[in-house]
Tab-separated table of C-alpha atoms in Angstrom:
chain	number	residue	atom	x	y	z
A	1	UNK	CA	-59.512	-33.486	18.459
A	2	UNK	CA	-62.607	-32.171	16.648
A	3	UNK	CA	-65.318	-34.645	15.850
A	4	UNK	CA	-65.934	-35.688	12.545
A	5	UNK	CA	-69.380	-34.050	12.482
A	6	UNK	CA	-67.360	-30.010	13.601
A	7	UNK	CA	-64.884	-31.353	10.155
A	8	UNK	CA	-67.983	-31.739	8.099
A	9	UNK	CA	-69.716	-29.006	9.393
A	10	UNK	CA	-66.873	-26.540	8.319
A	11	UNK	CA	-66.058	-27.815	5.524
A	12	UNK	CA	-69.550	-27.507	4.354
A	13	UNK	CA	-69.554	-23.968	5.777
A	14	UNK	CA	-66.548	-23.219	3.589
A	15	UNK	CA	-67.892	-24.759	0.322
A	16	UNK	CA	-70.583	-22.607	0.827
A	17	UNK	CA	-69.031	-19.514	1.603
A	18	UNK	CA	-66.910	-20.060	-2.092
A	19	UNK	CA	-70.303	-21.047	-3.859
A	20	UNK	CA	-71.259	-17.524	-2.310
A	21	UNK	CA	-68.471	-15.643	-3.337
A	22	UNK	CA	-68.246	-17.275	-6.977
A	23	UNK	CA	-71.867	-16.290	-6.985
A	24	UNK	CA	-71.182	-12.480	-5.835
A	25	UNK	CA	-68.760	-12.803	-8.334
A	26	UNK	CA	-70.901	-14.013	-11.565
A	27	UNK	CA	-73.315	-11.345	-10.627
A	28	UNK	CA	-71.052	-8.947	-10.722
A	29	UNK	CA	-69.675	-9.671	-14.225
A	30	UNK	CA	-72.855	-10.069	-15.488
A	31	UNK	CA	-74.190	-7.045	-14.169
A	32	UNK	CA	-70.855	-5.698	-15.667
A	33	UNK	CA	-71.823	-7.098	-18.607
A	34	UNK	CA	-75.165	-5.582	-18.909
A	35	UNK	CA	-74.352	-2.431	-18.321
A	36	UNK	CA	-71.660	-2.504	-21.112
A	37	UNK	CA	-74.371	-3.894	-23.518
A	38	UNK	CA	-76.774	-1.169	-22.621
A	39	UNK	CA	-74.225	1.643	-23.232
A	40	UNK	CA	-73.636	0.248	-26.260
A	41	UNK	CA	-77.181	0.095	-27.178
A	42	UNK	CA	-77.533	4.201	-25.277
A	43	UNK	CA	-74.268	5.053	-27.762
A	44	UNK	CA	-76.333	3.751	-31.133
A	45	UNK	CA	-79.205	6.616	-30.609
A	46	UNK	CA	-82.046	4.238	-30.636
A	47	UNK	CA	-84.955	3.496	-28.357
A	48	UNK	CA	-84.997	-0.125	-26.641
A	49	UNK	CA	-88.215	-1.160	-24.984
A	50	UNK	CA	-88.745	-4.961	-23.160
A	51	UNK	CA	-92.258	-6.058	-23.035
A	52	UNK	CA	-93.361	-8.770	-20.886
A	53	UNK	CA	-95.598	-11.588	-22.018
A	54	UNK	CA	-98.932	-9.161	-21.268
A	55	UNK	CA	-97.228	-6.692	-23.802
A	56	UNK	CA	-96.479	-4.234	-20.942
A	57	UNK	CA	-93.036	-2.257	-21.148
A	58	UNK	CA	-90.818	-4.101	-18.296
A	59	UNK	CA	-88.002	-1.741	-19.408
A	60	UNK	CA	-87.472	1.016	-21.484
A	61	UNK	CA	-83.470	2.720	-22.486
A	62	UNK	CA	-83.026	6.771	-21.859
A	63	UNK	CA	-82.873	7.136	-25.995
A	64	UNK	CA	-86.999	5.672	-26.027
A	65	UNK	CA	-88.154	7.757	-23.696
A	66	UNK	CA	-86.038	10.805	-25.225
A	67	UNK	CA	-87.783	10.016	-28.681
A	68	UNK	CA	-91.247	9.617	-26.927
A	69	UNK	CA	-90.612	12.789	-24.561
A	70	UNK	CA	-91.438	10.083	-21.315
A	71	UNK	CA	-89.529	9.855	-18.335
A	72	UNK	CA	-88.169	5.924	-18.053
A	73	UNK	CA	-89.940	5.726	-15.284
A	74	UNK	CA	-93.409	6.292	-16.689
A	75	UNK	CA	-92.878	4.001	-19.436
A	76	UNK	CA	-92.479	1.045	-17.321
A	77	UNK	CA	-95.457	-1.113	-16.543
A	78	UNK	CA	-97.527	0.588	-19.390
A	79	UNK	CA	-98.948	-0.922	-21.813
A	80	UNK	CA	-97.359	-0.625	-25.107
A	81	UNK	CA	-100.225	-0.713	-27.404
A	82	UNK	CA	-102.505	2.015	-25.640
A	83	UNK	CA	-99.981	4.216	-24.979
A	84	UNK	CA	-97.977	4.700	-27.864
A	85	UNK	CA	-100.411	4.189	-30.223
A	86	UNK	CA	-102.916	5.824	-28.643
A	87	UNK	CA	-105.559	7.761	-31.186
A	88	UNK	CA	-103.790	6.246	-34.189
A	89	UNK	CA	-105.163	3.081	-34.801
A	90	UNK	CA	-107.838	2.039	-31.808
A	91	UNK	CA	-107.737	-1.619	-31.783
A	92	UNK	CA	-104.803	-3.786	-31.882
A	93	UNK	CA	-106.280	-5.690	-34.323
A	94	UNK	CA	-105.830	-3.069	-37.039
A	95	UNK	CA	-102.395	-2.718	-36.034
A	96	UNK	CA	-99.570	-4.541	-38.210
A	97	UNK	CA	-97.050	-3.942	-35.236
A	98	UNK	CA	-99.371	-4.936	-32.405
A	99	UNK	CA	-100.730	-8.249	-34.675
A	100	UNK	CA	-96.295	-9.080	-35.019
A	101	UNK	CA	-96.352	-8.704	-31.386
A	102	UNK	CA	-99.301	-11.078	-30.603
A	103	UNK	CA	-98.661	-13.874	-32.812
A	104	UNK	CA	-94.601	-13.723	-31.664
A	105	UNK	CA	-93.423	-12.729	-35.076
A	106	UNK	CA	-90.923	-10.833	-35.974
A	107	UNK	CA	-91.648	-7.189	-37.397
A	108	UNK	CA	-89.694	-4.822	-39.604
A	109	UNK	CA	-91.235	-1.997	-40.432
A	110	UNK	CA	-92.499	1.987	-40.405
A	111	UNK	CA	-94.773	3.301	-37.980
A	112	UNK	CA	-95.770	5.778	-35.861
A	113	UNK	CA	-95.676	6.377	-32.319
A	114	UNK	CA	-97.301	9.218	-30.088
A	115	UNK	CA	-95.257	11.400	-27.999
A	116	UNK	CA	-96.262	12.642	-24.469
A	117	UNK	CA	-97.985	15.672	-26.497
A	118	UNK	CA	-99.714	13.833	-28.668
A	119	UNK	CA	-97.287	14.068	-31.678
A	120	UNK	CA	-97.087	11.243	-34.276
A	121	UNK	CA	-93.359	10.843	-34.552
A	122	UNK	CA	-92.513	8.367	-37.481
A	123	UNK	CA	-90.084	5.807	-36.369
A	124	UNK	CA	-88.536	2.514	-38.211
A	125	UNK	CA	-89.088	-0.400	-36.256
A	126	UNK	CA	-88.131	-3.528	-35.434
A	127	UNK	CA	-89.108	-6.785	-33.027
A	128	UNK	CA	-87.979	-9.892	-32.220
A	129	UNK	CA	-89.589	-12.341	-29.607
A	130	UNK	CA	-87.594	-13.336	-26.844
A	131	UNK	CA	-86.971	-17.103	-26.226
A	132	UNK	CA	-88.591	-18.603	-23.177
A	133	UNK	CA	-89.659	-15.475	-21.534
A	134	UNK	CA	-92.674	-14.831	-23.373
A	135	UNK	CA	-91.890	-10.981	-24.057
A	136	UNK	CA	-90.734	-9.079	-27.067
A	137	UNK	CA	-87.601	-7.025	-28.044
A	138	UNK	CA	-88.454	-3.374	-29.603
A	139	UNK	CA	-85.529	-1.102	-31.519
A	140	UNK	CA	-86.771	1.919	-32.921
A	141	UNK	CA	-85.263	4.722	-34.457
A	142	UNK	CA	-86.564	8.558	-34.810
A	143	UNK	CA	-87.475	9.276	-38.572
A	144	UNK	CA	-88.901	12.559	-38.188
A	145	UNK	CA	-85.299	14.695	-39.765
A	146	UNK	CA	-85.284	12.612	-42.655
A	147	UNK	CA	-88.858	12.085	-43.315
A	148	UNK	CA	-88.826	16.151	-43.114
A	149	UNK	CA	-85.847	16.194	-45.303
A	150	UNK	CA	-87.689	13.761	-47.840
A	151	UNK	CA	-90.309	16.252	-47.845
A	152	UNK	CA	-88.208	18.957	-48.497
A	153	UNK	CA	-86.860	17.176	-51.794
A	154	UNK	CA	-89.975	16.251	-53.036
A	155	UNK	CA	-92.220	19.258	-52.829
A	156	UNK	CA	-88.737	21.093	-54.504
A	157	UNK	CA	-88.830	18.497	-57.266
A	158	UNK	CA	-92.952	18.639	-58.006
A	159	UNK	CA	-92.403	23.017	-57.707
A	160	UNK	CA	-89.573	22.914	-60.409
A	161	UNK	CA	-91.533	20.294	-62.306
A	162	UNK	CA	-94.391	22.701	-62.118
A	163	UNK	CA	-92.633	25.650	-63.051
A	164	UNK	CA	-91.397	23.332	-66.491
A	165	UNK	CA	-94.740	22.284	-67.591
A	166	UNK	CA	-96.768	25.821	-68.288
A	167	UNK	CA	-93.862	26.796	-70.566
A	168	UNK	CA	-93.373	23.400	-71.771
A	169	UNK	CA	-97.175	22.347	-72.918
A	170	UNK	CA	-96.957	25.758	-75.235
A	171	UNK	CA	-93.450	24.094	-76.740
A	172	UNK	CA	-95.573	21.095	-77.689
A	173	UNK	CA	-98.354	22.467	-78.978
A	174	UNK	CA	-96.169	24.794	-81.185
A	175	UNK	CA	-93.907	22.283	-82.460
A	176	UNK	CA	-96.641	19.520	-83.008
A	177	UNK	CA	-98.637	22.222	-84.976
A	178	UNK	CA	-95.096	23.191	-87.015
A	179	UNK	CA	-94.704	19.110	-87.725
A	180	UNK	CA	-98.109	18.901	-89.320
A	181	UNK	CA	-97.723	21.849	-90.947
A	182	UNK	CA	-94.592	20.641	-92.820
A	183	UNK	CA	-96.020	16.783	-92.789
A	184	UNK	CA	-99.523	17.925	-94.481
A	185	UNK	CA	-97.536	20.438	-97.061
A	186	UNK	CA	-99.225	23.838	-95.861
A	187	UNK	CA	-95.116	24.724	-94.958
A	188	UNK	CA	-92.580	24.351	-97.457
A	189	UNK	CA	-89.193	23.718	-95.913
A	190	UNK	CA	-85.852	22.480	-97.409
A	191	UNK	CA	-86.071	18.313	-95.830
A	192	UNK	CA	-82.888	19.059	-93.406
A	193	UNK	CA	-84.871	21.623	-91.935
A	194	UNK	CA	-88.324	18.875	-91.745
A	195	UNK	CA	-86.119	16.732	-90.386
A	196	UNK	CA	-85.455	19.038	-87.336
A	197	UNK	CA	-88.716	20.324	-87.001
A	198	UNK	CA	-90.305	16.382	-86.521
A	199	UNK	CA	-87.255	15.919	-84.054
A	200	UNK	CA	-87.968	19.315	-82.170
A	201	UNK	CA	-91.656	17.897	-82.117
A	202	UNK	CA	-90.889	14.251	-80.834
A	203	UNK	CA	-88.509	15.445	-77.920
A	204	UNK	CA	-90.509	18.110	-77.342
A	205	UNK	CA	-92.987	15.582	-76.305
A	206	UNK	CA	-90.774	13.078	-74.273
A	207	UNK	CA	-89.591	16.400	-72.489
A	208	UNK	CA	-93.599	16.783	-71.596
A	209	UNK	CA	-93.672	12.979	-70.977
A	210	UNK	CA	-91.014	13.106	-68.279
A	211	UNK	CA	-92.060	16.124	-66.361
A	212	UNK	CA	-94.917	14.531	-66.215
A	213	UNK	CA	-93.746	10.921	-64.840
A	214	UNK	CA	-91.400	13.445	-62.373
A	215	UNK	CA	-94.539	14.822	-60.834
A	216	UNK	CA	-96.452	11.513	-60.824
A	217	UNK	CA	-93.562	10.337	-58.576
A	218	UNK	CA	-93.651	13.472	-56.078
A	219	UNK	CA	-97.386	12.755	-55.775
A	220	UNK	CA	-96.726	9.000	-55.347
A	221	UNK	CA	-94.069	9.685	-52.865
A	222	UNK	CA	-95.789	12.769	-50.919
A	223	UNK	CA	-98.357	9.678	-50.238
A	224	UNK	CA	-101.648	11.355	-52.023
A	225	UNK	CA	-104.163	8.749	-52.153
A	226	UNK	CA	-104.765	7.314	-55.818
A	227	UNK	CA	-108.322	7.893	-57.029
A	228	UNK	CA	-109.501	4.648	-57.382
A	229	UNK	CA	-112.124	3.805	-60.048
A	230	UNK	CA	-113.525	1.566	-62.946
A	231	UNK	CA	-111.492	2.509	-65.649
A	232	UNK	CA	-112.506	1.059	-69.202
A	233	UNK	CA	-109.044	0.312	-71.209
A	234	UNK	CA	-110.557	0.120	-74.835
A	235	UNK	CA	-111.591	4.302	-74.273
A	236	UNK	CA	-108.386	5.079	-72.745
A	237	UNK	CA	-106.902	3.384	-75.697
A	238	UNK	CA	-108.985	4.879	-77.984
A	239	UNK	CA	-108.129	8.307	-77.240
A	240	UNK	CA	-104.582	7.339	-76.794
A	241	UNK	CA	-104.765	6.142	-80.201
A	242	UNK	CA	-106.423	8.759	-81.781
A	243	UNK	CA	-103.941	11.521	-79.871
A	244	UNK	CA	-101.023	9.887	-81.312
A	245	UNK	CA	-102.658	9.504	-84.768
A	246	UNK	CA	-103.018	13.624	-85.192
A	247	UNK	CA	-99.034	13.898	-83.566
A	248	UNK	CA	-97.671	11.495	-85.805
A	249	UNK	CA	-99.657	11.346	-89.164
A	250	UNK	CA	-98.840	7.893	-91.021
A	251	UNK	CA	-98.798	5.573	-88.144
A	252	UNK	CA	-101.833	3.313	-88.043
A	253	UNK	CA	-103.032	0.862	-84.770
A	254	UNK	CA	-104.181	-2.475	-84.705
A	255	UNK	CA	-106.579	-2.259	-82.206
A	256	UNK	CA	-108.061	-5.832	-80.452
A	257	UNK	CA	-108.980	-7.275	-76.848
A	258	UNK	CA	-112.427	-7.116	-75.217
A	259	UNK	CA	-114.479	-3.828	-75.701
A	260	UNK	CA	-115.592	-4.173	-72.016
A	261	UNK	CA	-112.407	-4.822	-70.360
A	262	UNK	CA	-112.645	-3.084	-67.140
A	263	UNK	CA	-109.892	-2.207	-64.327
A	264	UNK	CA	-110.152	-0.696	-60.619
A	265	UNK	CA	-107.271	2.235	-60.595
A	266	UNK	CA	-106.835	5.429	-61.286
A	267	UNK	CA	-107.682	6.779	-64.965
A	268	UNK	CA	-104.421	9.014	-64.166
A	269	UNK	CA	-101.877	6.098	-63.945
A	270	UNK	CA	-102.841	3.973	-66.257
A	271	UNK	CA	-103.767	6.331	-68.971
A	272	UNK	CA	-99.509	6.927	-68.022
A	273	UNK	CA	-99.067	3.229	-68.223
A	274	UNK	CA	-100.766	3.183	-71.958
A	275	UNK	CA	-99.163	5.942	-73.251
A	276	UNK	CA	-95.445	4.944	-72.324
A	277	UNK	CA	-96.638	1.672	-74.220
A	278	UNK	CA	-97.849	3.058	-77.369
A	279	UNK	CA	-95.094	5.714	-77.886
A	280	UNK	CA	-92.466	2.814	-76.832
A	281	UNK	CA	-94.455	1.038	-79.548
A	282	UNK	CA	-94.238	4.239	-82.353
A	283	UNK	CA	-90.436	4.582	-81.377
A	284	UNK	CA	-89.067	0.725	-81.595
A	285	UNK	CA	-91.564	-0.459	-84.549
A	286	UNK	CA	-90.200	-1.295	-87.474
């Protein structure tokens, strides 16, 4: 008859050998697990990277290093900051990404990442900080077919608003000159016809006004820098005023605020922003 110590003994051997199988088991499942999350994540099209808590990539999915032209295995154990920023902004301090990263924030963003030839490719981005492990989640996607198709739309739009204003600004002048004509009695027309001729002139001129806004919005969006500079409102005003006084003869300004008044813009923009006010102004009054 075995001893009580041989009874312990295998029973202990047995409970061990199930831990070790339920073990084998869990790791299994979760393994299975993983590797259904990741080909989910592979299926999606966009880059996953892991960094650990020293910001180096601890792992990186096919789709990253296909965006970034890397093999996987290069990525890991670089650091994220110096390689795939590399040349674009030099310390991390400067960098809106990198600054998310270090103060375990959340970012959501553009940005830019260099390839393996040195390529900015723009990418949408976004971070989360992982609980307890002191690392960080990146998702990124590849931008670089619509920010080209973007392109494409706006330097179509600014060409055909280009093409509209040459022809355009000699439809103004004409029909501004015909209205004063008519308004100041040197033309004698029957008052149906006057009537058309001051309507000709005024959407003659929001025509002008809304090529103009059109292009304003290409340059805005084609990210050309705005000249920045003191701009004094009451001349702006001033020669708003005075414009609109020789278009529209019989409509008077009341003209206060400080003489000095000074803003930092460009001249461009808000001589826009002052003329969409006046003529807003002419057309609702009264």
């Amino acid at each position: 008859m075995p001893s009580i110590a041989v009874v312990v003994a295998t029973v202990a051997l047995v409970l061990a050998m199930v831990a070790l199988v339920r073990e084998r088991r869990a790791l299994q499942a979760a393994h299975v697990a993983q590797a259904r999350f990741l080909g989910v994540i592979e299926a999606t099209g966009f880059g996953v990277l892991m960094l650990d808590s020293s910001g180096r990539i601890a792992y990186a999915n096919q789709s990253a290093a296909d965006i970034v032209g890397y093999p996987v295995h290069s990525l890991v154990g670089q650091e994220k900051h110096s390689l795939l920023h590399r040349g674009v902004v030099d310390e991390p301090a400067g960098c809106p990404l990198e600054q998310a990263l270090q103060e375990r924030k959340s970012f959501y963003g553009p940005d830019h990442f260099v390839d393996i030839r040195g390529n900015l490719v723009p990418v949408a981005v976004s971070t989360a900080p992982l609980s307890g492990e002191g690392g960080t989640a990146i998702v990124f996607r590849d931008r670089s077919t619509e920010v080209a198709e973007e392109r494409q739309r706006h330097d179509a739009l600014s060409m055909i608003s280009h093409e509209l204003r040459s022809p355009l600004t000699s439809v103004v002048g004409f029909s501004n000159r015909l209205e004063r004509s008519v308004q100041a009695g040197r033309l004698e027309v029957a008052d149906s016809y006057a009537e058309e001729i001051t309507l000709l002139a005024q959407e003659s001129r929001r025509m002008r006004d809304i090529v103009n806004v059109v292009l304003d919005v290409a340059n805005l969006e084609r990210h050309k820098e705005i000249e920045s500079e003191p701009v004094l409102l009451r001349h702006v005003v001033d020669e708003e005023a005075d414009r609109l006084s020789r278009e529209r003869p019989g409509a008077t300004f009341a003209r206060g605020g400080e003489d000095d008044a000074v803003v930092e813009s460009d001249e461009r923009y808000v001589r826009r922003i002052i003329q969409n006010l006046m003529e807003n102004a002419l057309k609702y009054a009264g």
